[in-house]
mmCIF file of C-alpha atoms in Angstrom:
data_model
loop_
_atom_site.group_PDB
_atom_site.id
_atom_site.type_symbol
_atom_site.label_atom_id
_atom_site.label_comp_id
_atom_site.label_asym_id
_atom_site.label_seq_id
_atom_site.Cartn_x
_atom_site.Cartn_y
_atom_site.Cartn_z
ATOM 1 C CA UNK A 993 141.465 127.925 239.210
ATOM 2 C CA UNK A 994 140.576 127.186 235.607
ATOM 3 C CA UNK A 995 143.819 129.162 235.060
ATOM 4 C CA UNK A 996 146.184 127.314 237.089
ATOM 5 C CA UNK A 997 145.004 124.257 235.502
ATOM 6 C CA UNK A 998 145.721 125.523 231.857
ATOM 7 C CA UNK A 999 148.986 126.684 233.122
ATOM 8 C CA UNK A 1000 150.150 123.478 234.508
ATOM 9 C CA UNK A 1001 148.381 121.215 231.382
ATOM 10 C CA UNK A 1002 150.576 123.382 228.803
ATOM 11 C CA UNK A 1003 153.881 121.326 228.514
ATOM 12 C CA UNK A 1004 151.929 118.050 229.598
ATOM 13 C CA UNK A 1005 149.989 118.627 226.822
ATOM 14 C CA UNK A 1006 152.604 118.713 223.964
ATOM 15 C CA UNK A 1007 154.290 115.271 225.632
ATOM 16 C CA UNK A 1008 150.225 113.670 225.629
ATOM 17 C CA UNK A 1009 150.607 114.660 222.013
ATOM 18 C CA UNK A 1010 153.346 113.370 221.122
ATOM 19 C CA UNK A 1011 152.524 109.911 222.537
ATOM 20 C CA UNK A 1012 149.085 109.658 221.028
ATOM 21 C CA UNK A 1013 150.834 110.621 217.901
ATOM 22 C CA UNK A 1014 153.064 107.900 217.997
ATOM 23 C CA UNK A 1015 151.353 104.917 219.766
ATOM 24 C CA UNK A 1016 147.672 106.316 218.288
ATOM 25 C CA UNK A 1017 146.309 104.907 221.196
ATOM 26 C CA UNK A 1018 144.482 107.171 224.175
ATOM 27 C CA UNK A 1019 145.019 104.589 227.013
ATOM 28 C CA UNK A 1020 148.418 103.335 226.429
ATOM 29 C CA UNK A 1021 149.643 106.971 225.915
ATOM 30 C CA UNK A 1022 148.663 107.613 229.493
ATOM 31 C CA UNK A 1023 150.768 104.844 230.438
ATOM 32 C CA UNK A 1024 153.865 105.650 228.772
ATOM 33 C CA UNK A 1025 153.023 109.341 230.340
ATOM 34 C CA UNK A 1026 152.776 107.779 233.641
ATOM 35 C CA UNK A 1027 156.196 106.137 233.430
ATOM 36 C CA UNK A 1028 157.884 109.075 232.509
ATOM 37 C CA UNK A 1029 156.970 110.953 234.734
ATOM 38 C CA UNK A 1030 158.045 108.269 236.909
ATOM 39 C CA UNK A 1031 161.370 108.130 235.415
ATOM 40 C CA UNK A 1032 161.609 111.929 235.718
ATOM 41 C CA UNK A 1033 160.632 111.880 239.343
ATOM 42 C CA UNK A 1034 162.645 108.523 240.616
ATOM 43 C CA UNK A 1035 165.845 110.781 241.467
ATOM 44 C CA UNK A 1036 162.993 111.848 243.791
ATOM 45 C CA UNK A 1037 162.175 109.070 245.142
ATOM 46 C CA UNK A 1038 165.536 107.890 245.824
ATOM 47 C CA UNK A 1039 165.938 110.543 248.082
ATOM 48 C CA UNK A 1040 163.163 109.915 250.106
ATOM 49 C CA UNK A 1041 164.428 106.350 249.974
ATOM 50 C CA UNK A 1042 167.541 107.630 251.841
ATOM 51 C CA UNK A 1043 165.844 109.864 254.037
ATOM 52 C CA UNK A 1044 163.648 106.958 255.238
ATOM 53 C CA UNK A 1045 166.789 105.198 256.074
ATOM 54 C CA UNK A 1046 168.375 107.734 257.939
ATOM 55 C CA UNK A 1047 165.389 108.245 259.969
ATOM 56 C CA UNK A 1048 165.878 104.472 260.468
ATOM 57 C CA UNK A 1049 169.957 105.249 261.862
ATOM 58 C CA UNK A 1050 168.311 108.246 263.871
ATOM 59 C CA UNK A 1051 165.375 105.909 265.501
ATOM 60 C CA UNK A 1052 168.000 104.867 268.866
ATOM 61 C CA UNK A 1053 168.519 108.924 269.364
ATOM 62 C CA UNK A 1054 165.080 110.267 268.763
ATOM 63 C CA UNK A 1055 163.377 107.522 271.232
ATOM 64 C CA UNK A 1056 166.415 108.496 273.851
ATOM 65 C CA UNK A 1057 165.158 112.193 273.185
ATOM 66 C CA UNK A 1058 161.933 111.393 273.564
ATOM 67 C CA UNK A 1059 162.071 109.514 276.706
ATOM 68 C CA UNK A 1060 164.834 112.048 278.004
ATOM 69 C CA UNK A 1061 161.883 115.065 277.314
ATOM 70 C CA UNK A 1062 158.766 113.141 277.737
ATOM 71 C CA UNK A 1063 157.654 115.929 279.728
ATOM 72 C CA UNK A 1064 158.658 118.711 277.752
ATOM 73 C CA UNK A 1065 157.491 118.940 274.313
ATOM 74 C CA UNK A 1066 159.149 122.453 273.913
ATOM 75 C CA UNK A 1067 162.862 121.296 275.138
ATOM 76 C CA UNK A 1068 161.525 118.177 272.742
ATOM 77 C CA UNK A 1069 161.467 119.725 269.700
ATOM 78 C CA UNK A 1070 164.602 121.831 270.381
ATOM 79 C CA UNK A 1071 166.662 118.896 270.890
ATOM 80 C CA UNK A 1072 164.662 117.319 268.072
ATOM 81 C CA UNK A 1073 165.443 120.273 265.604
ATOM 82 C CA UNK A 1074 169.205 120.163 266.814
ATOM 83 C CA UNK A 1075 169.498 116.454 266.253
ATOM 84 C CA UNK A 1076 168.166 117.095 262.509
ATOM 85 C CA UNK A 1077 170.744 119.575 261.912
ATOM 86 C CA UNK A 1078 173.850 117.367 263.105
ATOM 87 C CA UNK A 1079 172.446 114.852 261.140
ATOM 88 C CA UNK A 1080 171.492 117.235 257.769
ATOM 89 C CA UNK A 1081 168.319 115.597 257.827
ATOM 90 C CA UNK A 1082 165.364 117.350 256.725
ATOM 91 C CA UNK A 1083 161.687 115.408 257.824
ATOM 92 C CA UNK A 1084 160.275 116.888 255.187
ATOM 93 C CA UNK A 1085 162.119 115.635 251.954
ATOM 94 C CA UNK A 1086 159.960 112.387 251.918
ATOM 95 C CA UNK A 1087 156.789 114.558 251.106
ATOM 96 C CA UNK A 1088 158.508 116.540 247.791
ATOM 97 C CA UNK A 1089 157.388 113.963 245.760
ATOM 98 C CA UNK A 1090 153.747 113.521 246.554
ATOM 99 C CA UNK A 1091 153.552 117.636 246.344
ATOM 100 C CA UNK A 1092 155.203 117.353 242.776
ATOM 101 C CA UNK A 1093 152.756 114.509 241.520
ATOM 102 C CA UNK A 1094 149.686 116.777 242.099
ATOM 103 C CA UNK A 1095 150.174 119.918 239.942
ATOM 104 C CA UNK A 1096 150.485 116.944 237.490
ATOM 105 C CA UNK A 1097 147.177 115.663 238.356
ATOM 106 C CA UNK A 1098 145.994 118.925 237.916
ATOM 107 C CA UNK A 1099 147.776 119.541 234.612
ATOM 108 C CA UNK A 1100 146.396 115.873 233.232
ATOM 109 C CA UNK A 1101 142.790 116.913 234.355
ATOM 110 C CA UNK A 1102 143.207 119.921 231.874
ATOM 111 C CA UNK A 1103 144.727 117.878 228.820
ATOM 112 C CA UNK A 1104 141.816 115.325 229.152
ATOM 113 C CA UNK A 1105 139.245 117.802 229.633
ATOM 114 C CA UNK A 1106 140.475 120.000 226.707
ATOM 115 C CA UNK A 1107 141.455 117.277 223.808
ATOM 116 C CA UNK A 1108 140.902 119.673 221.165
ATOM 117 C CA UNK A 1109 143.517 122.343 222.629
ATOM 118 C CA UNK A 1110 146.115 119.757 223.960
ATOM 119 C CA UNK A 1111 145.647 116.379 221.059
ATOM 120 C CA UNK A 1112 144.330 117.738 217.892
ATOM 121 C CA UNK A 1113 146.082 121.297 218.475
ATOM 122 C CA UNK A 1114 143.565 123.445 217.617
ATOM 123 C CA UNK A 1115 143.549 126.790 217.750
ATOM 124 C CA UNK A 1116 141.400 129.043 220.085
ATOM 125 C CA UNK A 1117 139.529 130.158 217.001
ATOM 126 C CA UNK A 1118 138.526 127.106 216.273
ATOM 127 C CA UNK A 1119 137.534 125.873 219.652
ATOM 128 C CA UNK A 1120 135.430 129.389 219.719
ATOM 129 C CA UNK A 1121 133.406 128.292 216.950
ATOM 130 C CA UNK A 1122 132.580 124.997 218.230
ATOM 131 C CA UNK A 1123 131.562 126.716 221.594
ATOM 132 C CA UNK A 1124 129.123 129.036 219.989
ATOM 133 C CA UNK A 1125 127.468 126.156 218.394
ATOM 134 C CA UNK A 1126 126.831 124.670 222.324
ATOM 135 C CA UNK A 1127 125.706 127.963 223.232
ATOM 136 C CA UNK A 1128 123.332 128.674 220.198
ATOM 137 C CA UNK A 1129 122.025 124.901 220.084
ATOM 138 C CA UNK A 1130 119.041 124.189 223.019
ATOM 139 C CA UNK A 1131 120.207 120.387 223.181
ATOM 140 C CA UNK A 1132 123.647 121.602 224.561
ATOM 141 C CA UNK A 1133 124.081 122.593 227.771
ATOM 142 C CA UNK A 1134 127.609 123.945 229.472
ATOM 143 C CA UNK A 1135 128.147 121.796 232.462
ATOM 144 C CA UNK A 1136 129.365 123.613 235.719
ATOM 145 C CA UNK A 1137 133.010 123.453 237.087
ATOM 146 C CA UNK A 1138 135.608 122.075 235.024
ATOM 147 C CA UNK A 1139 135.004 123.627 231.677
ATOM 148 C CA UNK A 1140 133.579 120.526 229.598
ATOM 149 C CA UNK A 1141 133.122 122.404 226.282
ATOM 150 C CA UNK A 1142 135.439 120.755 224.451
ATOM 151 C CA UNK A 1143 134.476 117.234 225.148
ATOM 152 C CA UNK A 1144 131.164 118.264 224.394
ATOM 153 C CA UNK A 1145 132.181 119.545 221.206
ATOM 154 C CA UNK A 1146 133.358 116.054 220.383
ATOM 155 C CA UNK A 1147 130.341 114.132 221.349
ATOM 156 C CA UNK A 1148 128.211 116.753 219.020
ATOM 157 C CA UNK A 1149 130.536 116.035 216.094
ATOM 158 C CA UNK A 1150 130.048 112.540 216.313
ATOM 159 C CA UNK A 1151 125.880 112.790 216.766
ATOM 160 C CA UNK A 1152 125.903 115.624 214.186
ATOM 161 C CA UNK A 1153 128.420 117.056 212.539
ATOM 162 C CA UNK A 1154 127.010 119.281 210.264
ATOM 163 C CA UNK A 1155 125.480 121.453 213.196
ATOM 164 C CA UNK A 1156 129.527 121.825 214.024
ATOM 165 C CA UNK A 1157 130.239 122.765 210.039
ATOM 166 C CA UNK A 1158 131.623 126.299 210.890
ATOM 167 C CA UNK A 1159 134.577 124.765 212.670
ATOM 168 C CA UNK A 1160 135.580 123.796 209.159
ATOM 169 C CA UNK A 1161 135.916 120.382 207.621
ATOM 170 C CA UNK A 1162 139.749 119.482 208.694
ATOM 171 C CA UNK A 1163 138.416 120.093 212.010
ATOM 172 C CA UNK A 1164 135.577 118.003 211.437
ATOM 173 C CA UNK A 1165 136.875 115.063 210.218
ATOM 174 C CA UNK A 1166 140.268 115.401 212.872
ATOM 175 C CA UNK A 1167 137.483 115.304 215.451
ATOM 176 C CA UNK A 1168 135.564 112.004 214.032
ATOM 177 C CA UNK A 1169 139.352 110.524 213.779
ATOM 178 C CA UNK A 1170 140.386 111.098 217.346
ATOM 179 C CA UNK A 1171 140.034 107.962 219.401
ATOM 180 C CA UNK A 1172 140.198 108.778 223.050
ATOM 181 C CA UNK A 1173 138.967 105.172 223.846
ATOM 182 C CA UNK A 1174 141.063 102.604 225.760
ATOM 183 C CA UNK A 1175 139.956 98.419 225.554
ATOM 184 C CA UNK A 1176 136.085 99.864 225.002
ATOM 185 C CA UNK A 1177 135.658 102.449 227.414
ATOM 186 C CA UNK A 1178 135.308 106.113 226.497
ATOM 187 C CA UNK A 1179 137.851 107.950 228.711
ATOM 188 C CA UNK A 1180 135.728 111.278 228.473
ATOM 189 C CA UNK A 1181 133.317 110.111 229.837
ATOM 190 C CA UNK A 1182 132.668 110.818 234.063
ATOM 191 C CA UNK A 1183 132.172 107.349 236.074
ATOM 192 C CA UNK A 1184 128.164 107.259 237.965
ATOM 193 C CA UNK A 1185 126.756 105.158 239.463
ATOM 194 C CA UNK A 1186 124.084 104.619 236.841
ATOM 195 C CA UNK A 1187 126.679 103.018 234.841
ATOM 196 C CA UNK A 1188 126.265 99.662 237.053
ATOM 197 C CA UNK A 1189 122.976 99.233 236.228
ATOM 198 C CA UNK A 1190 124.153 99.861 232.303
ATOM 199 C CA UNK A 1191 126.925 97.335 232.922
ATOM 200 C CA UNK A 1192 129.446 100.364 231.533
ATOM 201 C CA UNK A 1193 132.737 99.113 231.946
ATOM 202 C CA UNK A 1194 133.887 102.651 232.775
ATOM 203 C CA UNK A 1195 132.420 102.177 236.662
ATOM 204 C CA UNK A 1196 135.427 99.777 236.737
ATOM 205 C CA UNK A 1197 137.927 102.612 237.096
ATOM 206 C CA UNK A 1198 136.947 104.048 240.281
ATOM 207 C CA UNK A 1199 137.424 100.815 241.356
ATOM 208 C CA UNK A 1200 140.618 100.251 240.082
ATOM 209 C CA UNK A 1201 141.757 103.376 241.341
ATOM 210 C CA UNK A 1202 140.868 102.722 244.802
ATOM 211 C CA UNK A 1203 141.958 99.420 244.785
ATOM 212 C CA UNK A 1204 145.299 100.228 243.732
ATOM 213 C CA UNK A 1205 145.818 103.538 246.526
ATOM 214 C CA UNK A 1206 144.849 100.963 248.739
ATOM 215 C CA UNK A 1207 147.590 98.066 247.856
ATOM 216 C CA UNK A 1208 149.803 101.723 247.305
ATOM 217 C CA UNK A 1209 149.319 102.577 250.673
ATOM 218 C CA UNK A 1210 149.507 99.083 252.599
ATOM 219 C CA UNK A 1211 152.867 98.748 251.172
ATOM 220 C CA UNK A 1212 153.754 102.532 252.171
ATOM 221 C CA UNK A 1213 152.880 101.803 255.650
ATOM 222 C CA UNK A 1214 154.985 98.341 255.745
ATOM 223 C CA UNK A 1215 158.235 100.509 254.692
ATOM 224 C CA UNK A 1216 157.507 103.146 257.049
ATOM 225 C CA UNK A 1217 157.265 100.625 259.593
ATOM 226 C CA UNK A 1218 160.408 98.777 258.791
ATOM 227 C CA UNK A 1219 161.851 102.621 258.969
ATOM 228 C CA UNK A 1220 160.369 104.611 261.466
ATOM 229 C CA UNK A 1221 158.740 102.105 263.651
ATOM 230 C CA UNK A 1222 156.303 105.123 265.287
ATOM 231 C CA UNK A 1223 154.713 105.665 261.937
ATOM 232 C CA UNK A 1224 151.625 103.244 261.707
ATOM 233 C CA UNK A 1225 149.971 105.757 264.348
ATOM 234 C CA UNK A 1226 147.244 108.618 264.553
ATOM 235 C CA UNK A 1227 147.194 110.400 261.392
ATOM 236 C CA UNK A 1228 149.338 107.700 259.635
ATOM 237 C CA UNK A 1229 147.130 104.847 259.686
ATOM 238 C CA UNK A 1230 144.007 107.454 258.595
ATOM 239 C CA UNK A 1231 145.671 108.027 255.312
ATOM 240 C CA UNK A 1232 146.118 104.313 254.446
ATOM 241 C CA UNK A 1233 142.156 104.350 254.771
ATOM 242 C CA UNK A 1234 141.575 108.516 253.367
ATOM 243 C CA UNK A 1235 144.277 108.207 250.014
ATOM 244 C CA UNK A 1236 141.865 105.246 249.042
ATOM 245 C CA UNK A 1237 138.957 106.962 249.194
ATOM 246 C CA UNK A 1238 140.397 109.999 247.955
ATOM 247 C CA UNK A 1239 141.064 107.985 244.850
ATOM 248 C CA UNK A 1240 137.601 106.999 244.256
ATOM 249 C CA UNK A 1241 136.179 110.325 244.854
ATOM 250 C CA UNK A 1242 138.510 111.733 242.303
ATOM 251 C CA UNK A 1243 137.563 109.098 240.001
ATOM 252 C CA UNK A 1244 134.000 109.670 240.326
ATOM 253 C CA UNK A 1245 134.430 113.386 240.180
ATOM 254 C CA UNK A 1246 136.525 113.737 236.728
ATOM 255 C CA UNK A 1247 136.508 111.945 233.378
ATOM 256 C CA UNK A 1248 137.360 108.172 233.425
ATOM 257 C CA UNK A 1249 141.131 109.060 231.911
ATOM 258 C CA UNK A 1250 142.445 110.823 234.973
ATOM 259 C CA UNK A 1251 141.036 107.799 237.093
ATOM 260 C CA UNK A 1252 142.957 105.626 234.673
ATOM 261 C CA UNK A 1253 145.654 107.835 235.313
ATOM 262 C CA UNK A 1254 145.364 107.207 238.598
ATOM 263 C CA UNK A 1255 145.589 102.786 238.611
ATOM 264 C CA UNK A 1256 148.490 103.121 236.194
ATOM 265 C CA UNK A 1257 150.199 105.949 238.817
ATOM 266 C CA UNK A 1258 149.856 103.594 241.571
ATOM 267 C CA UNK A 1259 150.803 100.151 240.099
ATOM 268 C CA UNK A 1260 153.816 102.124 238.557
ATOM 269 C CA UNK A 1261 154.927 103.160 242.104
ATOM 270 C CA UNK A 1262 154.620 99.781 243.551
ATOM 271 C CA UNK A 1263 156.661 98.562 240.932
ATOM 272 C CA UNK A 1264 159.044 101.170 241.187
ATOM 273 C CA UNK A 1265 159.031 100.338 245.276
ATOM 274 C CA UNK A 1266 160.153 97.341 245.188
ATOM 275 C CA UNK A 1267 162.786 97.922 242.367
ATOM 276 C CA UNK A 1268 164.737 100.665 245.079
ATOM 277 C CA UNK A 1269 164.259 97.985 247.733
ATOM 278 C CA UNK A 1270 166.232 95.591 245.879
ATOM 279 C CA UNK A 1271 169.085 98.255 244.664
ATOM 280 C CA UNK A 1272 168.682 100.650 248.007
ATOM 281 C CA UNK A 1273 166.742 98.710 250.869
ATOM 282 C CA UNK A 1274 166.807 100.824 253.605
ATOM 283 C CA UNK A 1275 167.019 98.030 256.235
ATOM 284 C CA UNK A 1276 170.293 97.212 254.923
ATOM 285 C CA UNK A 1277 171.627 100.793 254.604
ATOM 286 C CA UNK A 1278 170.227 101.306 257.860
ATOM 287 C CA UNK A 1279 172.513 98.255 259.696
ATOM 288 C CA UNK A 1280 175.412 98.996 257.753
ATOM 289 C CA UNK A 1281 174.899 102.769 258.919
ATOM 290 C CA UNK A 1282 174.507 101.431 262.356
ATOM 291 C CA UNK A 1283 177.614 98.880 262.206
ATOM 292 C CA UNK A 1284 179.962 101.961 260.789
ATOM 293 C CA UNK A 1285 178.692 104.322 264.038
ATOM 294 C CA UNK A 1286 179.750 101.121 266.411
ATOM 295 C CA UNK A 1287 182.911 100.835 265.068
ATOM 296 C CA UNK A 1288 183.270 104.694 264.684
ATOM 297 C CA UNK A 1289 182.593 104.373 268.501
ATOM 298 C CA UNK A 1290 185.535 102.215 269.237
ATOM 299 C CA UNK A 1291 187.483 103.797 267.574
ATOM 300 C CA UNK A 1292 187.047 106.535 269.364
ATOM 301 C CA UNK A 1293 187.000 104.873 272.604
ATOM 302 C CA UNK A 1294 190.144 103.387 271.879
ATOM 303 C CA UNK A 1295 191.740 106.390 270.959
ATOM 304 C CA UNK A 1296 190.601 107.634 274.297
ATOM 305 C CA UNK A 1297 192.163 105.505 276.201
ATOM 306 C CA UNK A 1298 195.730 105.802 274.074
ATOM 307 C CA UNK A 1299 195.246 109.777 274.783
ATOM 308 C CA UNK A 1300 194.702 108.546 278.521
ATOM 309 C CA UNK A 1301 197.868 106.200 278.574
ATOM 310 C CA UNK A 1302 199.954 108.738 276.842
ATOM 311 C CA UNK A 1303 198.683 111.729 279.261
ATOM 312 C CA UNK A 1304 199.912 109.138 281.943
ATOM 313 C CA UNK A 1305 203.222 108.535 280.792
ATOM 314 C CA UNK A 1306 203.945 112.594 280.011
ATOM 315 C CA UNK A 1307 202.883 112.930 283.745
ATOM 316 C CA UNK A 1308 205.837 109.903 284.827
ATOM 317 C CA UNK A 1309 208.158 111.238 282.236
ATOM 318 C CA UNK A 1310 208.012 114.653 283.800
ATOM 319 C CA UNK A 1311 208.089 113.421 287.150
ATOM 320 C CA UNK A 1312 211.478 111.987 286.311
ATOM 321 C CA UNK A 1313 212.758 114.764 284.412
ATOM 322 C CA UNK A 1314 211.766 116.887 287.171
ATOM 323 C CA UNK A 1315 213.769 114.268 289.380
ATOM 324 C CA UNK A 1316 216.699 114.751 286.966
ATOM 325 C CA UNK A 1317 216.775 118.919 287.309
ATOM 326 C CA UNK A 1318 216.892 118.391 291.175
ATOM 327 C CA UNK A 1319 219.803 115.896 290.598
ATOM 328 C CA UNK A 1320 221.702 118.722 288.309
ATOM 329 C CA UNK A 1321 220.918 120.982 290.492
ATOM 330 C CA UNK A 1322 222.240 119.315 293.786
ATOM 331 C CA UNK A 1323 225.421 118.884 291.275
ATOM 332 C CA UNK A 1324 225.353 122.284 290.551
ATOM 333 C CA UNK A 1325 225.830 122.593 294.391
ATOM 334 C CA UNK A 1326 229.215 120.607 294.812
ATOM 335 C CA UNK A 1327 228.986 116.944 292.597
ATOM 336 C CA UNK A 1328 232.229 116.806 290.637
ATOM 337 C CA UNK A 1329 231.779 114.873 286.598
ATOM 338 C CA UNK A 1330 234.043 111.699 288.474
ATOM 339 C CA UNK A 1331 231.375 111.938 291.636
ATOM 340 C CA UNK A 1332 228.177 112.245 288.379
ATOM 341 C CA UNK A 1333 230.097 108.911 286.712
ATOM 342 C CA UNK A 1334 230.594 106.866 289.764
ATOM 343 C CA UNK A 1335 227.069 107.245 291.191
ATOM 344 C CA UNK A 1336 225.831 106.305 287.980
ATOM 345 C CA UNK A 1337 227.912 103.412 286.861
ATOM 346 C CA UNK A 1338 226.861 101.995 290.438
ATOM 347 C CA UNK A 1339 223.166 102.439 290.106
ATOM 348 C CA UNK A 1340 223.767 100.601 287.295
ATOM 349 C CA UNK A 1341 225.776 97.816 289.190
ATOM 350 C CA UNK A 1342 223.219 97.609 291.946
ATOM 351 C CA UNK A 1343 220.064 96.732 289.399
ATOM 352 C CA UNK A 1344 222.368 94.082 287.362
ATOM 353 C CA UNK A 1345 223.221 92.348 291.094
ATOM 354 C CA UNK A 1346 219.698 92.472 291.813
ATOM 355 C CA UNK A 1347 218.038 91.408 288.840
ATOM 356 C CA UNK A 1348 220.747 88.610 288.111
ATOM 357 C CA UNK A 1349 221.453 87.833 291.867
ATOM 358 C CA UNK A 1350 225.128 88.354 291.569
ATOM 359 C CA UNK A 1351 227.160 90.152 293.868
ATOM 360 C CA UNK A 1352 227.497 94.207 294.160
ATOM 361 C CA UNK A 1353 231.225 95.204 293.559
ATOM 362 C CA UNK A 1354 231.954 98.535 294.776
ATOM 363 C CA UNK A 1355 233.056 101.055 292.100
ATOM 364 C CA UNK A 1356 236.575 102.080 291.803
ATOM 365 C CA UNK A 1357 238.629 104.769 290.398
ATOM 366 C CA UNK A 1358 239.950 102.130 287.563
ATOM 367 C CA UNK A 1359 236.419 101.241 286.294
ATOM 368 C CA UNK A 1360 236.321 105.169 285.785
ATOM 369 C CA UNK A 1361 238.872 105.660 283.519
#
């Protein structure tokens, strides 16, 4: 595990560097982290923005399925999976960004946990030495789980620094300079419950952390609900209560930066919520979807009824031209081109009389020639 974490801190912990480098400043450099990685992943977002309004469009069909296959979950999911496919929607792409943000969790928990490596950029050697002095030294003890050597390291520099003088003196005095501090509170440090009673200020980010999953996740479930109006159910509404409290435990269970992490991560996404609401609300993309598939509709309906109308009048047209072959073909039988002309020119005499009320006037040889 300790591997995967390293793995994943690597390239976070050249950009942490960079920051603190530039802003010297532990706390804000997490939050210029956090909104980078924000900006990286918003192309994310956006697509789950647009999958949560097509699942909006798809809402009428999937409740028609639903009540059409109440009583068949199998022939359900078959029509379900069909649907999906029509549609190119996938039900999953709303979840690719929550499974991206966590191997950055994990890769934040290593650059916190190992400063030394990650901030100051020491080398292994270096961090060796310093770890033999914990090991050879009775008032330092390794802590199990997450290896906290190296912010160990760091608190025995600053209470004595000349039990750490093998590390070498750049190393010493890099350590006494590096400020991982943010408005008073030591972000190495793990948040306990003690630290009420010592009126820490740390114990405030636990709190922070939860409070903010929990405004995170109110307004999570209000979009879903404007989207997929099945959502606030079952397992749905237990995560508005379990990412809260998932939060704290984290918070409680790793140093007070990745907690901090944490608050910034969720105000960031609240912020960046109701930014793709304004430019992309799916409500609106949703109706207008909805509109364009009524008219689409019509149109076809329409065009349904012109096919209809002009399969009728093929049908009369061939009628008549069937009408017209019997015709040629009784003149095949004996009609003379003069007998053709004169039954024609007074079939054309008998509508005018009717339609005009004049009188029929029989047709003669001279009105032939």
């Amino acid at each position: 595990m300790t591997a995967i974490y390293q793995a994943l801190g690597y390239p976070l912990g050249w950009i942490m560097w960079a920051l603190y480098n530039i802003v010297r400043n532990y706390g804000i450099a997490l939050l210029i982290f956090t909104v980078l990685i924000r900006v990286v992943l918003f192309p994310l977002s956006l697509k789950q923005q647009k999958s949560s309004a097509k699942m909006m469009v798809l809402q009428p069909q999937i409740a028609d399925l639903q009540s059409r296959y109440k009583n068949d979950k199998q022939k359900l999911n078959e029509e379900m999976m069909k649907l999906y496919q029509r549609e190119k929607y996938n039900p999953m792409s709303g979840c690719l960004p929550l499974l991206i943000q966590m191997p950055v969790l994990f890769g934040l928990i290593d650059v916190i946990y190992r400063p030394l490596t990650h901030i100051l950029r020491f080398t292994a050697e270096t961090v060796g030495k310093g770890i033999e002095v914990l090991e050879s030294a009775g008032n330092f003890i390794l802590m199990p789980g997450l290896n906290q050597a190296q912010l160990q390291i760091i608190s025995g520099v600053h209470t004595n620094p000349d039990a750490f003088a093998g590390m070498g003196r750049d190393a010493i005095a890099a350590i006494q300079g590096l400020s991982l501090t943010f408005l008073g509170m030591d972000l190495t440090l793990i948040p306990n419950m003690s630290m009420f009673s010592d009126f820490n200020a740390v114990i405030l980010i636990p709190i922070l952390s939860g409070g903010s999953a929990l405004l995170s996740t109110i307004q999570m479930q209000r979009q879903q609900a404007i989207t997929n109006p099945n959502a606030n159910t079952g397992m749905m509404k237990g995560m508005m209560y379990m990412m809260p409290i998932f939060s704290v435990w984290i918070a409680f269970s790793v140093p007070a930066g990745v907690g901090l992490y944490w608050f910034y991560s969720n105000l960031t996404q609240m912020g960046q919520t109701l930014i793709m609401n304004k430019i992309y609300n799916p409500r609106e993309i949703a109706e207008k979807a909805k509109q364009a598939l009524e008219e689409q509709k019509e149109r076809e309906r329409l065009e349904r009824i012109e096919a209809k109308k002009k399969r009728k009048e093929e049908n009369t047209t061939g009628k008549a031209k069937g009408g017209g072959e019997k015709d040629e073909a009784k003149n095949a039988q004996g009609l003379t081109q003069k007998e053709i002309n004169r039954k024609k020119l007074a079939d054309a005499r008998r509508r005018d009389a009717e339609k005009y009320g004049e009188t029929y006037v029989e047709v003669t040889d001279e009105d032939l020639i």
